[in-house]
Coordinates of C-alpha atoms and ligand atoms in Angstrom, one line a residue:
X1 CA 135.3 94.5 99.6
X2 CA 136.8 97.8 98.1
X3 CA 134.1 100.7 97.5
X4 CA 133.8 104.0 96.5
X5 CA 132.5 106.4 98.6
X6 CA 131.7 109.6 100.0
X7 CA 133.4 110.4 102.8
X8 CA 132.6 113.1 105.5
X9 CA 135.8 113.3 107.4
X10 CA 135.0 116.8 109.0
X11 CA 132.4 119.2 109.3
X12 CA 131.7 121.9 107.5
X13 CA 134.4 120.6 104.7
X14 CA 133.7 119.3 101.5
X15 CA 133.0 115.5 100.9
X16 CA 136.0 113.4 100.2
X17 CA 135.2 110.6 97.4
X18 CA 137.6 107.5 98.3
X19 CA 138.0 103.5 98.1
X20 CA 136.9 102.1 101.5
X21 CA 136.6 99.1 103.3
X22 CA 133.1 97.4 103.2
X23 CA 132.2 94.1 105.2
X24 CA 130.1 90.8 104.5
X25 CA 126.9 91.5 105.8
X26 CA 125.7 90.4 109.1
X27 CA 122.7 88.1 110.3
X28 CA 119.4 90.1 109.8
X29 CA 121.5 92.6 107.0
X30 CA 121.5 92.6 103.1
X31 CA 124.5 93.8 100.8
X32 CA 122.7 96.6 98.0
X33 CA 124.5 97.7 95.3
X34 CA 123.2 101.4 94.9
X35 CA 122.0 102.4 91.5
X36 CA 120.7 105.9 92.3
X37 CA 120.4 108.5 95.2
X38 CA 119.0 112.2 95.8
X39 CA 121.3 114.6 97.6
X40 CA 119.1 116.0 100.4
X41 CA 119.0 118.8 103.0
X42 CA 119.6 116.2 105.6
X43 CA 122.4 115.5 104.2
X44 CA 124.5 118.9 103.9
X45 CA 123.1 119.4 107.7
X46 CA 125.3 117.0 109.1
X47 CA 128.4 118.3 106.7
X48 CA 127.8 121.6 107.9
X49 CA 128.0 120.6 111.6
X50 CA 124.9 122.7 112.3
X51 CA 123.3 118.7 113.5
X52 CA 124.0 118.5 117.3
X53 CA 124.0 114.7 117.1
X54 CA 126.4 114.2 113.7
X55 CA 129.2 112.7 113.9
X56 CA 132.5 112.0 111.7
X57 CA 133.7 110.3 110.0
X58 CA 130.6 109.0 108.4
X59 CA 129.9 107.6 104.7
X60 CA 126.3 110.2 104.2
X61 CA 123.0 110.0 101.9
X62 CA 120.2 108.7 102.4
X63 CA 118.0 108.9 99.7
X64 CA 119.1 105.9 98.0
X65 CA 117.7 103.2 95.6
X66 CA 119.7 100.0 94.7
X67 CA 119.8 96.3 93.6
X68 CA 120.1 93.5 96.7
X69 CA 123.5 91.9 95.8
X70 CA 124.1 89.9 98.9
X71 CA 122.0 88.6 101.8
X72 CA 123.3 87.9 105.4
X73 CA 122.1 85.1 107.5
X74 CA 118.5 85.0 108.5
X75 CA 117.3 87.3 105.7
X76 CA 113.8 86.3 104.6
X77 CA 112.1 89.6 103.0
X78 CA 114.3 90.6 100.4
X79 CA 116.4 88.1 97.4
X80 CA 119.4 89.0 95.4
X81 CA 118.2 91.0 92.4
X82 CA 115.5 92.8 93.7
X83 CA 115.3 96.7 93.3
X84 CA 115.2 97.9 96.6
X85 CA 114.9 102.0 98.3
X86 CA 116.7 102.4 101.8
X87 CA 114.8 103.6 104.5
X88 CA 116.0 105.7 107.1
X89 CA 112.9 105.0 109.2
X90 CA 112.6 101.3 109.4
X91 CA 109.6 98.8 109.9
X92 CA 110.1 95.9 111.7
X93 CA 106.3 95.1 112.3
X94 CA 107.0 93.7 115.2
X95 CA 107.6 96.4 118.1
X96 CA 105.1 98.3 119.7
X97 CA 104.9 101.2 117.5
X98 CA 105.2 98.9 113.9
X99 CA 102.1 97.0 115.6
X100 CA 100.3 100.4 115.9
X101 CA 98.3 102.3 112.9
X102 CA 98.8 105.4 114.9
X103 CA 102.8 105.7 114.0
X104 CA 105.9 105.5 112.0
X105 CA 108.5 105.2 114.3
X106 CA 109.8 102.1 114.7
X107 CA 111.6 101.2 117.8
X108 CA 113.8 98.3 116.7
X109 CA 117.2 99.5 115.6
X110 CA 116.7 103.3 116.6
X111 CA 119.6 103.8 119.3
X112 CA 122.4 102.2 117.5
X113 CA 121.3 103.9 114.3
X114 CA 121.4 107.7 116.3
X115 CA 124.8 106.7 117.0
X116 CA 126.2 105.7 113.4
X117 CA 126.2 101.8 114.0
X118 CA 124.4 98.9 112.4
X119 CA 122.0 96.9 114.8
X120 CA 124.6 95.1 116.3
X121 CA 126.4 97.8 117.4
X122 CA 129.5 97.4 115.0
X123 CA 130.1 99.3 111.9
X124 CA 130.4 97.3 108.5
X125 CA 132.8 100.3 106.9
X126 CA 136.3 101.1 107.5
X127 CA 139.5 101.7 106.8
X128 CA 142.0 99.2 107.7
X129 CA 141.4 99.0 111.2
X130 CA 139.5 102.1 111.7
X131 CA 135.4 102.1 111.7
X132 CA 133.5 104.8 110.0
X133 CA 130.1 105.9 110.9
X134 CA 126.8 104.4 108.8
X135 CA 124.6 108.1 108.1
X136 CA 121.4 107.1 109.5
X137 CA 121.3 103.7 109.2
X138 CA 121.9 104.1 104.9
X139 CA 125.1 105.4 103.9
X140 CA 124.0 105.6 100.2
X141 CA 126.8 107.8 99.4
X142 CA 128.5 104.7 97.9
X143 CA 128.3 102.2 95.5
X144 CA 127.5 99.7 97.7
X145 CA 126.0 99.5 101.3
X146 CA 125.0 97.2 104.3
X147 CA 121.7 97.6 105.9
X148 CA 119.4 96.0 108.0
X149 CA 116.9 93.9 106.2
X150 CA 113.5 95.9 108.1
X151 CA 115.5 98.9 106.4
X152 CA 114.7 98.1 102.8
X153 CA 111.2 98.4 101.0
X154 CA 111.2 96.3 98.2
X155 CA 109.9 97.9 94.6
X156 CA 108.3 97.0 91.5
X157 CA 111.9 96.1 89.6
X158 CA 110.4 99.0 86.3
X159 CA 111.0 102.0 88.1
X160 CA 113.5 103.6 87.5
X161 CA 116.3 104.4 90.4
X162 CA 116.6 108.0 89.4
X163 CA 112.9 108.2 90.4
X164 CA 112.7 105.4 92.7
X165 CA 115.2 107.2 95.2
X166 CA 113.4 110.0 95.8
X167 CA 110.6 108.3 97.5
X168 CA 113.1 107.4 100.1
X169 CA 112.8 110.5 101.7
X170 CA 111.4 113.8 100.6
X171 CA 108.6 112.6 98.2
X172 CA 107.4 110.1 100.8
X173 CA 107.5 112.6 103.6
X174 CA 105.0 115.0 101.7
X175 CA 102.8 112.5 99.9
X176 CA 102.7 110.7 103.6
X177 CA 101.8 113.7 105.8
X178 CA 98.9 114.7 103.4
X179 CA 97.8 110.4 103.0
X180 CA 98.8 108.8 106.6
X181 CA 99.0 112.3 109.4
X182 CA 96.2 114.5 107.8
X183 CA 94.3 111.8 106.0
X184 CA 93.0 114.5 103.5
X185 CA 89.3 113.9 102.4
X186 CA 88.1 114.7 98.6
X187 CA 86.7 118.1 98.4
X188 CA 89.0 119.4 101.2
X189 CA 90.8 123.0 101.3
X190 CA 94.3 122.6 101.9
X191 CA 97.4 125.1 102.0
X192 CA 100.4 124.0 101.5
X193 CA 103.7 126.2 102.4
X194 CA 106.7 125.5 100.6
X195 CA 107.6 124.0 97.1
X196 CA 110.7 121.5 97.6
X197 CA 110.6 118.3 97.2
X198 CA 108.3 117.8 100.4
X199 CA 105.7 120.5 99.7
X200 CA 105.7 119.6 96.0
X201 CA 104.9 115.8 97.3
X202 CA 102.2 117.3 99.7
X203 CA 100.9 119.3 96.6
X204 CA 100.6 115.7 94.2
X205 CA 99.2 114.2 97.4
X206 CA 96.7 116.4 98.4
X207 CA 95.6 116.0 94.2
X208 CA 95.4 112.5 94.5
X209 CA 93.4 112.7 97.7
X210 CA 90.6 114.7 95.7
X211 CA 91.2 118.1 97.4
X212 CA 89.3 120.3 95.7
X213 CA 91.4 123.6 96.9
X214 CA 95.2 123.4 96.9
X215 CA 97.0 126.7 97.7
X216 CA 100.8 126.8 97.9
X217 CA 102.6 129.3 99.5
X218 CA 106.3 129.6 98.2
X219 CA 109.4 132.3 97.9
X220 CA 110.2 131.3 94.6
X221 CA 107.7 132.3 91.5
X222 CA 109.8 129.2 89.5
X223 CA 108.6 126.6 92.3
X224 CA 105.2 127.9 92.5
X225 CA 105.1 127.0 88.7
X226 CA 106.3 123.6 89.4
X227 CA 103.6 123.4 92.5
X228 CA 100.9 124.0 89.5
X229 CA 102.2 121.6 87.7
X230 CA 101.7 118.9 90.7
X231 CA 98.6 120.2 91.1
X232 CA 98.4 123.3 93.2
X233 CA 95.1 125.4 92.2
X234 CA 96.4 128.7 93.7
X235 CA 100.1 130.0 94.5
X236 CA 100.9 132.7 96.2
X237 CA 104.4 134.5 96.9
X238 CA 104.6 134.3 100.5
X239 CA 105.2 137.4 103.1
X240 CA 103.8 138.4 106.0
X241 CA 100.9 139.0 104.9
X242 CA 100.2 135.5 103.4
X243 CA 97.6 134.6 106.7
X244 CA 95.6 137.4 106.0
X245 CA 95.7 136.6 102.3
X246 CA 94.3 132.8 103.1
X247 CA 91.9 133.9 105.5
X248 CA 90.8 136.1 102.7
X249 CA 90.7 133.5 99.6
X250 CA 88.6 131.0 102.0
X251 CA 85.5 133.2 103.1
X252 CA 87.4 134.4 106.4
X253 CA 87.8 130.9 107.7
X254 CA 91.0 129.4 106.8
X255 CA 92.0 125.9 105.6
X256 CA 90.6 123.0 106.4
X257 CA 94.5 121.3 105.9
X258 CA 97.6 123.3 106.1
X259 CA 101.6 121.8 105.4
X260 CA 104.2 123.1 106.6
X261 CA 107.3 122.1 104.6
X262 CA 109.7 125.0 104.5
X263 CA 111.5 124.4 108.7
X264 CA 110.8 128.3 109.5
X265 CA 109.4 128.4 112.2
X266 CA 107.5 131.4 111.2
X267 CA 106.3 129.8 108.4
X268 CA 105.0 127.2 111.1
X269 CA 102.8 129.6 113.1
X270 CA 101.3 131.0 109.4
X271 CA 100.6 126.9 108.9
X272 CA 98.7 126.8 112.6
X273 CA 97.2 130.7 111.6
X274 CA 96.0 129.3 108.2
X275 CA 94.0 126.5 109.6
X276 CA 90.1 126.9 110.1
X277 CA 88.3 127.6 113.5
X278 CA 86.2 124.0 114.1
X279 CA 88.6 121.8 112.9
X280 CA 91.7 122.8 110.6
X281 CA 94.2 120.9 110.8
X282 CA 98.3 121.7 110.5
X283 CA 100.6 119.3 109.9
X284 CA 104.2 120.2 110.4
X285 CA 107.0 118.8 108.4
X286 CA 109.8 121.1 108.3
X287 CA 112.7 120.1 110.6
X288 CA 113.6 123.9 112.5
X289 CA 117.0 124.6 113.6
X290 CA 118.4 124.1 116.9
X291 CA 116.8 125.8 119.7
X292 CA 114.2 127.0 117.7
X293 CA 110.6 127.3 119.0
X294 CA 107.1 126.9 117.5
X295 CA 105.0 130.3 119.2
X296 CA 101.0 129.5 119.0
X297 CA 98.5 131.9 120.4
X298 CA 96.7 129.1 122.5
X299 CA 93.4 130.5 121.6
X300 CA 94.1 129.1 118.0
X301 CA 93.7 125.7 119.2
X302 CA 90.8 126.5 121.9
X303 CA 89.0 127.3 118.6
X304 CA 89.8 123.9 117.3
X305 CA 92.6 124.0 115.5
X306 CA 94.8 121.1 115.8
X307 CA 98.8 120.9 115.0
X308 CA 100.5 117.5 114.2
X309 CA 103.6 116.4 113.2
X310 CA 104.7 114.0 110.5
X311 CA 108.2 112.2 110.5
X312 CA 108.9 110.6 107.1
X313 CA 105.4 111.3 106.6
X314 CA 103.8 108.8 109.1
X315 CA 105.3 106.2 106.1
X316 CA 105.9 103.0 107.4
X317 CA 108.1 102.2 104.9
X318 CA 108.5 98.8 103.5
X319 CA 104.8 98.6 103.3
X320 CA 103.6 101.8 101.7
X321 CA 106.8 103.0 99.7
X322 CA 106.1 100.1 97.4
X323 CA 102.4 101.7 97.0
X324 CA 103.7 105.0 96.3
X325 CA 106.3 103.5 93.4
X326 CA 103.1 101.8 92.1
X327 CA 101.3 105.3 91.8
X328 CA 103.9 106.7 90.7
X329 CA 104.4 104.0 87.8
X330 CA 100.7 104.3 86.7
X331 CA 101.0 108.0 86.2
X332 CA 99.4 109.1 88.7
X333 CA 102.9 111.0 90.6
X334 CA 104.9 113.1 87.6
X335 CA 108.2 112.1 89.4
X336 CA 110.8 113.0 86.6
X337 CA 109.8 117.0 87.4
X338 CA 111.5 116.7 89.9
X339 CA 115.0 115.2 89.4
X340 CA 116.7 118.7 88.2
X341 CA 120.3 117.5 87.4
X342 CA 122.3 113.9 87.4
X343 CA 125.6 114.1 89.1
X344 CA 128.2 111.2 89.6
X345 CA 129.5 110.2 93.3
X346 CA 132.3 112.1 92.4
X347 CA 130.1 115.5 91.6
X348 CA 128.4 114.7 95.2
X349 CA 129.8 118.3 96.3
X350 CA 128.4 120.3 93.6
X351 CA 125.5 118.7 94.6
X352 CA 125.4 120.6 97.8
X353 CA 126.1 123.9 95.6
X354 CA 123.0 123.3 93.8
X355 CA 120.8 122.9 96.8
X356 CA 122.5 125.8 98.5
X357 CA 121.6 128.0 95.2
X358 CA 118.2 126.4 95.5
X359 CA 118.6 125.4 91.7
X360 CA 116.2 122.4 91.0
X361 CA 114.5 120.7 93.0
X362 CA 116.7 117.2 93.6
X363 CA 120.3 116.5 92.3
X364 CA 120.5 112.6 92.2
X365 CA 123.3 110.6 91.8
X366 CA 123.4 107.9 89.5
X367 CA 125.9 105.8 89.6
X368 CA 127.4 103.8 86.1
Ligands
LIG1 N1 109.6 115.3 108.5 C1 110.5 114.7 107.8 O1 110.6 113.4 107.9 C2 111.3 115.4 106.8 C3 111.8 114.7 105.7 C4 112.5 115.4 104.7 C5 112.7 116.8 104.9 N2 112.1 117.4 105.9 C6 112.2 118.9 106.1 O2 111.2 119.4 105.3 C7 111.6 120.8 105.0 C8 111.5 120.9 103.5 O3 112.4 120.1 102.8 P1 112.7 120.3 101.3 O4 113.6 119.2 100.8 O5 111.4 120.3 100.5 O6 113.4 121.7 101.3 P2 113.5 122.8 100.2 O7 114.5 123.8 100.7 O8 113.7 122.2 98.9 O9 112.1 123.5 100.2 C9 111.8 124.5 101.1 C10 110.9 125.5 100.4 O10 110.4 126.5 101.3 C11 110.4 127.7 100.7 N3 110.3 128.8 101.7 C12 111.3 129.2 102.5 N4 110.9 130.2 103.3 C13 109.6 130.4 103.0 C14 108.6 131.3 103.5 N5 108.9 132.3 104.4 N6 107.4 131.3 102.9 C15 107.1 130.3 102.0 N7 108.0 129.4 101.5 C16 109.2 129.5 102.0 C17 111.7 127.8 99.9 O11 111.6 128.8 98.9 C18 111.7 126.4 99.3 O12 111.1 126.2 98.1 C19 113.0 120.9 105.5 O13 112.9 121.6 106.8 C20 113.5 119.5 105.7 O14 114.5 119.4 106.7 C21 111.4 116.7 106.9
LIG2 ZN1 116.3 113.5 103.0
LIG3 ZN1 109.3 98.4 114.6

């Protein structure tokens, strides 16, 4: 079939929105017809070229929710009509990782979707005779996409897209990292360093977790006031001070959780700084640029400090992303705070522009 799309042709130049060629989907895939999807950082990284392993010419997005349209042979988890968000980060539950409660990474489809391809190593977009490149494993750049079936969490059919997308990425990664990598106790002392869509989610998380203390640590006085809204008992403008500062609004001691969500890696040392002697724990979930190195004074963790990481927040997906929807539907996740401006696929550029400026939080397409 015909599609629209958005096309990255070349790095660092802008998206080009054009008809291409979309295939029947295989065995084991599913056709979804996307109703909604955020632009995200992820996104304008590859564009840029700054990603060492993008490539071109690739339909992008990621952050995508949609209706299942069409099912491939051998589909069993999902049916035509149901509202589904794509998942990046895929569950099979049946490799080695998806069997263990200790990760997220799924091992199933991971090489050929590094490399821009769909399981079977074949792309299901084109032009004429020409393959282009699915953006990992979604392409939700698009009015319609094919995906893996283990790459779809299914969701309660009342959310709405505009909402529903955004737990397909940066709202999972920081309600996750706070829920599934920390596991956050009630009554804990958390900080939480940066206020974009991930920090905001690991601000609403560590709420619902019953944290009793929730400092965030931002740039921007308009994000802190968004981060109080989700929950966030203290902000603070951060600086170089803004270890000192903790140390000094926790009796000397620190956190007992600190989030890392901004990818400076300075910011990722204050995170390790922040966390209390004994057993403070910092979870990092900022992605640092190329080359770029974490420096921790080893006596930090000698004094028993732990540092983890979290990768789409420890979410395996097609289980918990469900959940999350659920939360949000009963109220307990404000998720419209953070959609700042609809766009069409056509507007996907000035999408970028937005981030760049850092105005809003998410721009999310929706698509008629
Ligand atoms: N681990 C994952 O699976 C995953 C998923 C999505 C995004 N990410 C990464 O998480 C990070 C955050 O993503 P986002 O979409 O929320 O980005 P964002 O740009 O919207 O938010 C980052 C925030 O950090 C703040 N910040 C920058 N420097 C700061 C400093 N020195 N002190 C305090 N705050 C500072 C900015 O003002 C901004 O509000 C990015 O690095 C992104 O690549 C990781
Ligand atoms: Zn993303
Ligand atoms: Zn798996």
């Amino acid at each position: 079939m015909k599609i629209r799309a958005a096309v990255l042709e070349d790095f660092g130049q802008p998206l080009e929105v054009q008809e291409v060629d979309l295939a029947e989907p295989k065995s084991g895939e599913v056709l979804v017809r996307l109703t909604a999807c955020g632009v995200c950082h992820t996104d304008l990284y590859t564009a840029s070229g700054a990603d060492p392993s993008g490539y071109a010419p690739t339909v992008l997005g990621h952050e995508g929710a949609g209706v299942v349209e069409k099912l491939g042979p051998d589909v069993t988890s999902v049916t035509p009509g149901d509202q589904v968000v794509t998942l990046f980060s895929p569950q099979c539950r049946e490799c080695i990782h998806c069997l263990s409660d200790r990760t997220n990474l799924c091992l199933a489809i991971r090489d050929m979707q590094g490399k821009g391809f769909l399981p079977d190593g074949t792309t299901r977009l084109g032009r004429g005779s020409e393959p282009i490149r699915h953006f990992m494993g979604t392409s939700t750049f698009a009015e319609y996409t094919v995906m893996p079936e283990i790459a779809l969490a299914k969701v309660n059919p009342e959310a709405p897209p505009e909402h529903a997308c955004l737990f397909a990425c940066g709202l999972s990664t920081g309600l996750g990292a706070v829920m599934n990598t920390a596991k956050v106790e009630a009554g804990a002392t958390c900080v939480v360093f940066g206020a974009g869509m991930v920090g905001l989610g690991a601000v609403a998380g560590c709420r619902l977790q019953g944290a009793e203390r929730i400092v965030c640590v931002d740039l921007s006085p308009g994000r802190l006031d968004l981060a109080t809204a989700q929950g966030a008992t203290d902000t603070l403008v951060g600086g170089p001070d803004t270890v000192e500062r903790i140390l000094e609004m926790t009796a000397g001691f620190g956190a007992d959780y600190t989030f890392e969500a901004t990818g400076n890696v300075d910011v990722m040392r204050q995170a390790v700084e922040s966390a209390r002697m004994g057993w403070g724990l910092c979870t990092v979930a900022g992605v640092a640029g190329k080359g770029e190195v974490l420096e921790v004074v080893p006596r930090y963790l000698i004094t028993g400090r732990r540092v983890a990481g979290s990768s789409f927040g420890g979410v395996k997906g097609r289980d918990q992303v469900p959940e999350y929807v659920e939360r949000a539907l009963a109220g307990d996740i404000d998720v419209g705070a953070f959609v700042s401006h609809r766009i069409t696929l056509g507007d996907v550029n000035r999408g970028f522009e937005l981030m760049e400026a850092q105005d809003g939080i998410r721009s999310v397409i929706e698509f008629a």
